Coordinates of C-alpha atoms and ligand atoms in Angstrom, one line a residue:
M1 CA 0.0 0.0 0.0
T2 CA 1.6 3.3 -1.1
E3 CA 0.3 6.7 -0.2
N4 CA -0.1 8.9 -3.2
K5 CA 1.0 12.5 -3.3
K6 CA -2.6 13.1 -4.3
S7 CA -5.3 13.4 -1.7
A8 CA -9.0 13.8 -1.8
T9 CA -10.6 17.0 -0.5
L10 CA -13.8 16.7 1.4
N11 CA -16.0 19.7 2.4
V12 CA -18.2 19.1 5.4
H13 CA -20.3 21.8 7.0
G14 CA -18.1 24.4 5.4
E15 CA -14.8 22.9 6.6
T16 CA -12.3 21.4 4.2
Y17 CA -10.5 18.1 5.1
E18 CA -7.6 16.4 3.1
L19 CA -7.9 12.7 3.0
P20 CA -4.9 10.6 2.0
I21 CA -5.3 8.3 -1.1
F22 CA -3.6 4.9 -1.2
S23 CA -2.8 3.0 -4.4
P24 CA -3.1 -0.8 -4.4
T25 CA -1.0 -3.0 -6.7
A26 CA -4.1 -3.5 -8.8
G27 CA -7.6 -2.1 -8.6
P28 CA -9.0 1.3 -7.7
D29 CA -7.3 3.7 -5.3
V30 CA -8.8 4.0 -1.9
I31 CA -9.5 7.1 0.2
D32 CA -8.3 6.7 3.8
I33 CA -11.1 7.9 6.0
R34 CA -9.8 6.5 9.3
K35 CA -9.4 9.9 10.9
L36 CA -12.6 11.3 9.4
Y37 CA -14.8 10.9 12.5
S38 CA -12.2 12.2 14.9
N39 CA -11.4 15.2 12.7
A40 CA -14.7 16.1 11.1
G41 CA -17.2 14.4 13.5
V42 CA -19.1 12.6 10.6
F43 CA -19.4 8.9 9.6
T44 CA -19.5 7.6 6.0
Y45 CA -22.6 5.6 5.0
D46 CA -22.2 2.5 2.9
P47 CA -24.7 -0.4 3.7
G48 CA -23.7 -3.5 1.9
F49 CA -20.1 -2.2 1.6
T50 CA -20.5 -1.4 -2.1
S51 CA -17.7 1.3 -2.0
T52 CA -15.8 0.3 1.1
A53 CA -12.5 -1.6 1.4
S54 CA -12.6 -3.2 4.8
C55 CA -9.0 -4.4 5.0
D56 CA -5.8 -4.7 3.0
S57 CA -5.0 -8.2 1.6
T58 CA -2.5 -9.9 -0.6
I59 CA -4.4 -13.1 -1.3
T60 CA -7.1 -12.7 -4.0
Y61 CA -7.7 -10.0 -6.6
I62 CA -10.9 -9.7 -8.7
D63 CA -11.5 -7.3 -11.6
G64 CA -15.2 -7.5 -12.1
D65 CA -15.2 -5.6 -15.4
K66 CA -12.5 -7.8 -17.0
G67 CA -13.9 -11.0 -15.4
E68 CA -10.5 -11.6 -13.8
L69 CA -9.8 -13.7 -10.6
L70 CA -6.3 -14.0 -9.4
H71 CA -5.0 -16.0 -6.4
R72 CA -1.6 -14.6 -5.3
G73 CA -1.4 -13.3 -8.8
Y74 CA -2.2 -16.5 -10.6
P75 CA -5.3 -16.5 -12.9
I76 CA -8.0 -18.9 -11.8
D77 CA -8.3 -20.6 -15.2
Q78 CA -4.5 -21.5 -15.1
L79 CA -4.9 -22.8 -11.5
A80 CA -8.0 -24.8 -12.5
S81 CA -6.4 -26.4 -15.5
K82 CA -2.7 -26.8 -14.4
S83 CA -2.8 -27.1 -10.6
H84 CA -4.9 -29.0 -8.1
F85 CA -6.7 -28.1 -4.9
L86 CA -4.0 -28.8 -2.3
E87 CA -1.4 -27.0 -4.3
V88 CA -3.8 -24.0 -4.4
C89 CA -4.3 -24.3 -0.7
Y90 CA -0.5 -24.1 -0.2
L91 CA -0.4 -21.1 -2.5
M92 CA -3.2 -19.3 -0.5
L93 CA -1.7 -20.1 2.9
Y94 CA 1.9 -19.3 2.2
G95 CA 1.8 -16.9 -0.8
E96 CA 4.0 -18.9 -3.3
L97 CA 3.6 -22.1 -5.3
P98 CA 5.4 -24.9 -3.4
N99 CA 8.4 -26.8 -4.8
A100 CA 8.0 -30.6 -5.0
S101 CA 9.2 -31.4 -1.5
D102 CA 7.2 -28.6 0.1
L103 CA 4.1 -29.9 -1.7
E104 CA 4.7 -33.5 -0.6
E105 CA 5.2 -32.4 3.0
F106 CA 2.1 -30.3 2.9
E107 CA 0.0 -33.0 1.4
T108 CA 1.2 -35.5 4.0
T109 CA 0.4 -33.1 6.8
I110 CA -3.2 -32.5 5.5
T111 CA -3.7 -36.3 4.9
R112 CA -2.6 -37.0 8.5
H113 CA -5.2 -34.6 9.9
T114 CA -8.3 -35.9 8.1
M115 CA -9.7 -38.1 10.9
L116 CA -12.1 -36.6 13.4
H117 CA -11.9 -37.1 17.2
E118 CA -14.0 -40.2 17.6
Q119 CA -16.2 -38.5 20.3
M120 CA -17.3 -36.0 17.6
Q121 CA -19.6 -38.8 16.2
Y122 CA -21.9 -38.1 19.1
F123 CA -22.5 -34.6 17.9
Y124 CA -23.9 -36.0 14.6
R125 CA -26.1 -38.4 16.5
G126 CA -27.7 -35.6 18.4
F127 CA -29.1 -34.1 15.2
R128 CA -32.4 -35.2 13.6
R129 CA -31.8 -37.3 10.5
D130 CA -33.5 -34.8 8.3
A131 CA -31.3 -31.9 9.5
H132 CA -29.8 -29.8 6.7
P133 CA -26.1 -30.8 6.4
M134 CA -25.2 -27.1 6.7
A135 CA -26.9 -27.0 10.1
I136 CA -24.8 -30.0 11.1
M137 CA -21.6 -28.3 9.7
V138 CA -22.2 -25.1 11.6
G139 CA -22.6 -27.1 14.8
V140 CA -19.8 -29.6 14.3
V141 CA -17.2 -27.0 13.1
G142 CA -18.0 -24.8 16.0
A143 CA -17.7 -27.8 18.3
M144 CA -14.1 -28.4 17.1
S145 CA -13.2 -25.6 19.5
A146 CA -14.1 -28.0 22.3
F147 CA -11.9 -30.8 20.9
Y148 CA -8.7 -29.2 19.7
H149 CA -7.7 -27.0 22.6
D150 CA -4.1 -27.2 21.5
S151 CA -4.8 -25.0 18.4
T152 CA -7.0 -22.3 19.8
D153 CA -4.4 -19.9 21.0
I154 CA -4.5 -17.3 18.2
H155 CA -1.4 -15.5 19.5
D156 CA 0.8 -18.5 18.8
P157 CA 1.7 -18.8 15.1
R158 CA 2.3 -22.5 15.4
Q159 CA -1.1 -23.1 16.8
R160 CA -2.6 -21.0 14.1
E161 CA -0.9 -23.1 11.5
I162 CA -2.1 -26.3 13.1
A163 CA -5.7 -25.0 13.2
S164 CA -5.5 -24.1 9.5
H165 CA -4.2 -27.6 8.6
R166 CA -6.9 -29.2 10.8
L167 CA -9.7 -27.2 9.2
I168 CA -8.7 -27.9 5.6
A169 CA -8.0 -31.6 6.4
K170 CA -11.1 -32.3 8.4
M171 CA -13.7 -30.4 6.4
P172 CA -14.2 -33.2 3.8
T173 CA -14.7 -35.7 6.6
I174 CA -17.2 -33.3 8.4
A175 CA -19.2 -32.7 5.2
A176 CA -19.2 -36.4 4.1
W177 CA -20.4 -37.5 7.5
A178 CA -23.2 -34.9 7.5
Y179 CA -24.3 -36.5 4.2
K180 CA -23.9 -40.1 5.6
Y181 CA -25.9 -39.2 8.7
H182 CA -28.6 -37.7 6.6
T183 CA -28.9 -40.9 4.5
G184 CA -28.7 -43.2 7.4
Q185 CA -25.6 -45.0 6.2
P186 CA -22.5 -45.7 8.4
F187 CA -19.8 -43.1 8.5
V188 CA -16.9 -43.9 6.2
Y189 CA -13.4 -43.1 7.6
P190 CA -10.8 -41.3 5.5
R191 CA -8.1 -43.2 3.7
N192 CA -4.6 -41.9 3.5
D193 CA -3.7 -43.4 0.1
L194 CA -6.3 -41.3 -1.7
D195 CA -6.0 -37.8 -2.9
Y196 CA -8.1 -35.1 -1.3
A197 CA -11.0 -35.1 -3.8
S198 CA -11.1 -38.9 -4.2
N199 CA -11.1 -39.4 -0.5
F200 CA -14.1 -37.0 -0.2
L201 CA -16.0 -38.9 -2.9
R202 CA -15.3 -42.2 -1.3
M203 CA -16.4 -41.0 2.2
C204 CA -19.6 -39.8 0.6
F205 CA -20.4 -42.7 -1.8
S206 CA -18.8 -45.9 -0.5
V207 CA -20.6 -48.3 1.9
P208 CA -18.9 -51.0 4.0
A209 CA -20.8 -53.7 2.0
E210 CA -18.7 -53.2 -1.2
E211 CA -15.6 -51.4 -2.4
Y212 CA -16.0 -48.1 -4.2
E213 CA -13.8 -47.3 -7.2
V214 CA -13.3 -43.6 -7.6
N215 CA -13.6 -42.5 -11.2
P216 CA -10.6 -40.3 -12.0
I217 CA -12.6 -38.0 -14.2
L218 CA -15.1 -37.4 -11.4
S219 CA -12.3 -36.9 -8.9
R220 CA -10.7 -34.4 -11.2
A221 CA -14.0 -32.6 -11.6
M222 CA -14.5 -32.6 -7.8
D223 CA -11.0 -31.2 -7.3
R224 CA -11.8 -28.4 -9.8
I225 CA -15.0 -27.5 -8.0
F226 CA -12.9 -27.2 -4.8
T227 CA -10.3 -25.0 -6.6
L228 CA -12.9 -22.8 -8.3
H229 CA -14.5 -22.0 -4.9
A230 CA -11.3 -21.7 -2.9
D231 CA -11.4 -18.0 -2.2
H232 CA -13.2 -14.9 -3.4
E233 CA -11.7 -11.8 -1.8
Q234 CA -13.8 -10.0 0.9
N235 CA -17.2 -11.6 0.2
A236 CA -19.9 -11.9 2.8
S237 CA -18.8 -15.1 4.5
T238 CA -15.1 -14.1 4.4
S239 CA -15.9 -10.7 5.9
T240 CA -18.0 -12.6 8.6
V241 CA -14.9 -14.7 9.4
R242 CA -12.8 -11.6 9.7
L243 CA -15.3 -9.7 11.8
A244 CA -15.8 -12.7 14.1
S245 CA -12.1 -13.2 14.5
S246 CA -11.4 -9.5 15.1
S247 CA -12.7 -10.0 18.6
G248 CA -10.1 -12.6 19.2
A249 CA -12.5 -15.6 18.9
N250 CA -10.9 -19.0 18.2
P251 CA -10.5 -20.1 14.6
F252 CA -13.1 -22.9 14.7
A253 CA -15.8 -20.6 16.1
C254 CA -14.9 -18.0 13.3
I255 CA -15.1 -20.6 10.5
A256 CA -18.4 -21.8 11.9
A257 CA -19.6 -18.2 11.6
G258 CA -18.4 -18.1 8.0
I259 CA -20.3 -21.4 7.2
A260 CA -23.5 -19.8 8.7
C261 CA -23.2 -16.8 6.5
L262 CA -22.4 -18.9 3.4
W263 CA -25.6 -20.8 3.9
G264 CA -27.9 -18.0 2.6
P265 CA -29.4 -18.2 -0.9
A266 CA -27.8 -14.9 -2.0
H267 CA -24.3 -16.4 -1.3
G268 CA -23.3 -20.1 -1.1
G269 CA -26.9 -21.3 -0.9
A270 CA -27.4 -20.2 -4.5
N271 CA -26.3 -23.5 -6.0
Q272 CA -29.0 -25.4 -4.1
A273 CA -31.5 -22.7 -4.9
C274 CA -30.6 -22.8 -8.6
L275 CA -31.2 -26.5 -8.9
E276 CA -34.5 -26.2 -7.0
M277 CA -35.5 -23.4 -9.4
L278 CA -34.6 -25.6 -12.4
E279 CA -36.8 -28.3 -10.9
E280 CA -39.6 -25.9 -10.3
I281 CA -39.5 -24.6 -13.8
G282 CA -39.7 -28.2 -14.9
S283 CA -39.9 -27.8 -18.7
V284 CA -38.5 -25.4 -21.3
D285 CA -41.9 -24.1 -22.3
R286 CA -42.3 -22.5 -18.8
I287 CA -39.0 -20.6 -19.0
P288 CA -40.6 -17.3 -20.4
E289 CA -42.9 -17.2 -17.4
Y290 CA -40.0 -17.4 -15.0
I291 CA -37.9 -14.8 -17.0
A292 CA -40.9 -12.5 -16.8
R293 CA -41.2 -13.0 -13.1
A294 CA -37.4 -12.3 -12.6
K295 CA -38.0 -9.0 -14.5
D296 CA -41.1 -8.0 -12.5
K297 CA -40.2 -5.4 -9.9
D298 CA -43.3 -6.5 -7.8
D299 CA -42.1 -10.1 -7.7
P300 CA -39.2 -11.0 -5.3
F301 CA -38.3 -13.9 -7.6
R302 CA -34.7 -13.8 -9.0
L303 CA -33.0 -16.1 -11.4
M304 CA -30.8 -18.1 -9.1
G305 CA -27.2 -18.6 -10.4
F306 CA -27.4 -15.3 -12.3
G307 CA -25.7 -12.0 -11.3
H308 CA -22.8 -11.1 -9.1
R309 CA -21.9 -8.1 -6.9
V310 CA -18.4 -7.8 -8.5
Y311 CA -18.4 -9.5 -11.9
K312 CA -20.2 -7.4 -14.4
N313 CA -19.2 -9.1 -17.7
F314 CA -18.7 -12.7 -16.9
D315 CA -17.7 -14.9 -14.0
P316 CA -14.3 -16.6 -14.9
R317 CA -15.2 -19.5 -12.6
A318 CA -18.4 -20.1 -14.5
T319 CA -16.4 -20.5 -17.8
V320 CA -14.3 -23.3 -16.3
M321 CA -17.2 -24.8 -14.5
K322 CA -19.2 -24.9 -17.7
Q323 CA -16.4 -26.9 -19.5
S324 CA -16.3 -29.2 -16.5
A325 CA -20.0 -29.7 -16.6
D326 CA -19.8 -30.7 -20.2
E327 CA -17.0 -33.3 -19.5
V328 CA -18.9 -34.8 -16.5
L329 CA -22.2 -35.1 -18.3
D330 CA -20.5 -36.6 -21.3
L331 CA -18.7 -39.1 -19.2
L332 CA -21.9 -40.1 -17.4
G333 CA -23.9 -40.1 -20.6
I334 CA -26.4 -37.6 -19.3
E335 CA -28.0 -35.7 -22.2
N336 CA -31.7 -35.9 -21.6
N337 CA -31.9 -34.8 -18.1
P338 CA -34.9 -32.3 -17.9
K339 CA -33.1 -30.0 -15.5
L340 CA -30.1 -29.8 -17.8
Q341 CA -32.3 -29.0 -20.8
V342 CA -34.0 -26.3 -18.8
A343 CA -30.7 -24.9 -17.6
K344 CA -29.3 -24.7 -21.2
E345 CA -32.4 -23.1 -22.6
L346 CA -32.7 -20.7 -19.6
E347 CA -29.1 -19.6 -20.0
R348 CA -29.7 -19.0 -23.8
E349 CA -33.0 -17.1 -23.4
A350 CA -31.7 -15.0 -20.4
L351 CA -28.5 -14.0 -22.2
E352 CA -30.6 -12.8 -25.2
D353 CA -32.9 -10.8 -23.1
P354 CA -32.1 -7.0 -22.9
Y355 CA -33.1 -6.9 -19.2
F356 CA -30.2 -9.2 -18.2
A357 CA -27.8 -7.6 -20.7
E358 CA -28.5 -4.0 -19.4
K359 CA -28.2 -5.1 -15.8
K360 CA -25.0 -7.1 -16.6
L361 CA -26.5 -10.3 -15.2
F362 CA -24.6 -13.5 -16.4
P363 CA -24.6 -17.0 -15.1
N364 CA -22.3 -17.3 -12.1
V365 CA -20.3 -20.2 -10.8
D366 CA -23.3 -21.6 -9.0
F367 CA -25.4 -22.0 -12.1
Y368 CA -23.1 -24.8 -13.4
S369 CA -21.7 -26.3 -10.2
G370 CA -25.1 -27.6 -9.1
I371 CA -25.6 -29.3 -12.5
I372 CA -22.2 -31.2 -12.1
L373 CA -22.9 -32.1 -8.4
E374 CA -26.3 -33.4 -9.2
A375 CA -24.9 -35.5 -12.1
M376 CA -22.3 -36.9 -9.6
G377 CA -25.1 -38.1 -7.4
F378 CA -25.1 -35.4 -4.7
P379 CA -28.5 -34.3 -3.3
T380 CA -29.1 -30.5 -3.6
S381 CA -28.7 -30.2 0.2
M382 CA -25.0 -31.1 -0.2
F383 CA -24.2 -28.4 -2.7
T384 CA -23.6 -25.7 -0.1
P385 CA -21.6 -27.9 2.3
I386 CA -19.3 -28.7 -0.7
F387 CA -18.9 -24.9 -1.2
A388 CA -18.1 -24.5 2.5
L389 CA -15.5 -27.3 2.3
S390 CA -13.9 -25.6 -0.7
R391 CA -14.0 -22.1 0.8
T392 CA -12.4 -23.2 4.1
V393 CA -8.9 -22.5 2.7
G394 CA -9.9 -19.0 1.7
W395 CA -11.5 -18.3 5.1
V396 CA -8.4 -19.7 6.9
S397 CA -5.9 -17.8 4.7
Q398 CA -7.7 -14.5 5.3
W399 CA -8.0 -15.2 9.0
K400 CA -4.3 -16.0 9.2
E401 CA -3.4 -12.9 7.3
M402 CA -5.6 -10.8 9.5
I403 CA -4.3 -12.1 12.8
A404 CA -0.7 -11.6 11.8
D405 CA -1.4 -8.0 10.8
P406 CA -0.2 -5.6 13.5
Q407 CA -2.9 -3.2 12.5
N408 CA -5.6 -5.7 13.4
K409 CA -8.3 -4.2 15.6
I410 CA -11.8 -5.2 16.5
G411 CA -14.3 -4.5 13.6
R412 CA -16.9 -2.1 14.8
P413 CA -19.1 -0.4 12.2
R414 CA -21.1 2.7 13.0
Q415 CA -24.7 3.5 11.9
L416 CA -27.1 6.1 10.7
Y417 CA -29.5 6.1 13.6
L418 CA -33.1 6.8 12.5
G419 CA -34.9 5.7 15.7
E420 CA -36.6 7.8 18.5
T421 CA -34.5 10.3 20.3
E422 CA -34.4 10.1 24.1
R423 CA -37.9 9.9 25.8
D424 CA -39.1 9.0 29.3
Y425 CA -40.4 5.6 30.2
V426 CA -44.2 5.4 30.5
D427 CA -45.7 3.1 33.2
I428 CA -47.8 0.3 31.7
E429 CA -51.1 1.5 33.0
K430 CA -50.6 4.9 31.3
R431 CA -49.9 3.5 27.8
Ligands
LIG1 N1 -32.4 -12.1 -11.4 C1 -33.1 -11.0 -11.7 N2 -32.7 -9.8 -11.5 C2 -31.6 -9.6 -10.8 C3 -30.8 -10.7 -10.4 C4 -31.3 -12.0 -10.7 N3 -30.6 -13.1 -10.4 N4 -29.7 -10.3 -9.8 C5 -29.8 -9.0 -9.8 N5 -30.9 -8.6 -10.4 C6 -31.3 -7.2 -10.6 C7 -31.9 -6.5 -9.4 O1 -33.3 -6.7 -9.3 C8 -31.5 -5.1 -9.5 O2 -32.4 -4.5 -10.4 P1 -32.7 -2.9 -10.2 O3 -31.4 -2.2 -10.4 O4 -33.7 -2.6 -11.2 O5 -33.2 -2.7 -8.8 C9 -30.1 -5.2 -10.3 O6 -30.2 -6.4 -11.0 C10 -28.9 -5.1 -9.3 O7 -29.1 -6.1 -8.3 P2 -28.6 -6.0 -6.8 O8 -29.3 -6.9 -6.0 O9 -28.5 -4.6 -6.4 O10 -27.1 -6.5 -7.1 P3 -26.1 -7.0 -5.9 O11 -24.8 -6.8 -6.4 O12 -26.5 -6.5 -4.6 O13 -26.5 -8.6 -5.9 C11 -26.4 -10.9 -6.1 C12 -25.7 -9.6 -6.4 C13 -25.5 -12.1 -6.5 C14 -26.8 -11.1 -4.6 C15 -27.7 -11.0 -7.0 O14 -27.3 -10.9 -8.4 C16 -28.5 -12.2 -6.8 O15 -29.4 -12.2 -5.9 N6 -28.3 -13.3 -7.6 C17 -29.1 -14.5 -7.4 C18 -28.4 -15.3 -6.3 C19 -27.0 -15.9 -6.8 O16 -26.9 -16.5 -7.8 N7 -26.0 -15.8 -5.9 C20 -24.7 -16.4 -6.1 C21 -23.6 -15.4 -6.3 S1 -22.1 -16.2 -6.9 C22 -21.6 -17.2 -5.6 C23 -21.2 -16.5 -4.3 O17 -20.5 -15.5 -4.4 O18 -21.7 -16.9 -3.3

């Protein structure tokens, strides 16, 4: 962050204030308003943070107009085609691509942390069988704070590192067990000879009664889904993790907060909502009705899997995800799936509609990820847990970055108060 010679001039109530301007390595300049309140006695107002940089970071960069997503400078399409998820995890956590021995050591570390404390099974058993797997994940990840006391001291860098490894390693087991619990099948333990994605598929789909062969194309597609969701700058769930951890809360509690935020349909819940929408539409002849509803200001309905706060031309993750969807559907010989037909036609009709073009609404990553996950055999309720699993490395990297930052202080937004001013309490018999 370099301070420009230029500054912004703000006139408030007749007084002029000079505000420093900082230049990032990429992206728009930022105006430093940290001293604004103490100097001028006013707040800024930005609900939804549409114009506010909440932190500085070196992890992920997005250019929404260009449709660019970089992790530590590397474009997402290169990472998705040339790298693999655990290498991307290393890159996120440590800032550089690993050499062969660093990667091997990192993969071994993650592999050796995949089992859950056996007692944690009882947490699952306390849930109803029809509990949403995200509800289970919020609970179980939060409960990790009660099991891994030796990695909750946020002031110890070594403990922070162990917590990061544990979260990345155990999340596939936690998500797979949420699924197994839901289906009533026995929990499947992780296996150290499998790669990260294959291990997850096996923990979800194998049963003790017969061996499960992981299809390498499906495992590659799964790994790519993890990579494409690994991090996305200061989105709602990442900002939640940062805000939760700014109070000094332990990492497991903070990541549980991130999972809770991700659950919502405007964020990670969109992939489930998208598939449910495709199911509700049902057939291609009903698409115009739904497009009309999405355009109707008096109807709250939105096309799920369309639009993005930052991307205003295309979502680069969606481009890769679409290719992956084609590969998986081809492998599985799925062509006549009604939801897929609705998805393809909906995409075509929406992209040709001036409403979506004018508002710069394009299919986002969630439009295609749900189609692949369904083809792989996952129920829609597992889509968001898989997003949470993938995003854990992003949350953890941003959390580590924040805790190590000497400027870190508790997040405490202010407000534009529009309520009553002071008034006297009225006794109940007089109201
Ligand atoms: N269908 C119909 N209209 C839409 C849609 C949509 N999916 N998305 C935005 N619009 C309209 C919206 O009504 C508004 O119109 P107007 O200016 O006339 O009031 C305009 O486009 C701008 O919308 P906004 O809500 O102000 O934009 P935002 O940046 O706050 O919202 C969004 C971004 C992703 C929440 C929104 O596009 C949306 O709700 N999309 C559907 C949910 C979805 O797919 N979410 C996944 C996002 S990608 C994965 C992730 O990051 O978690």
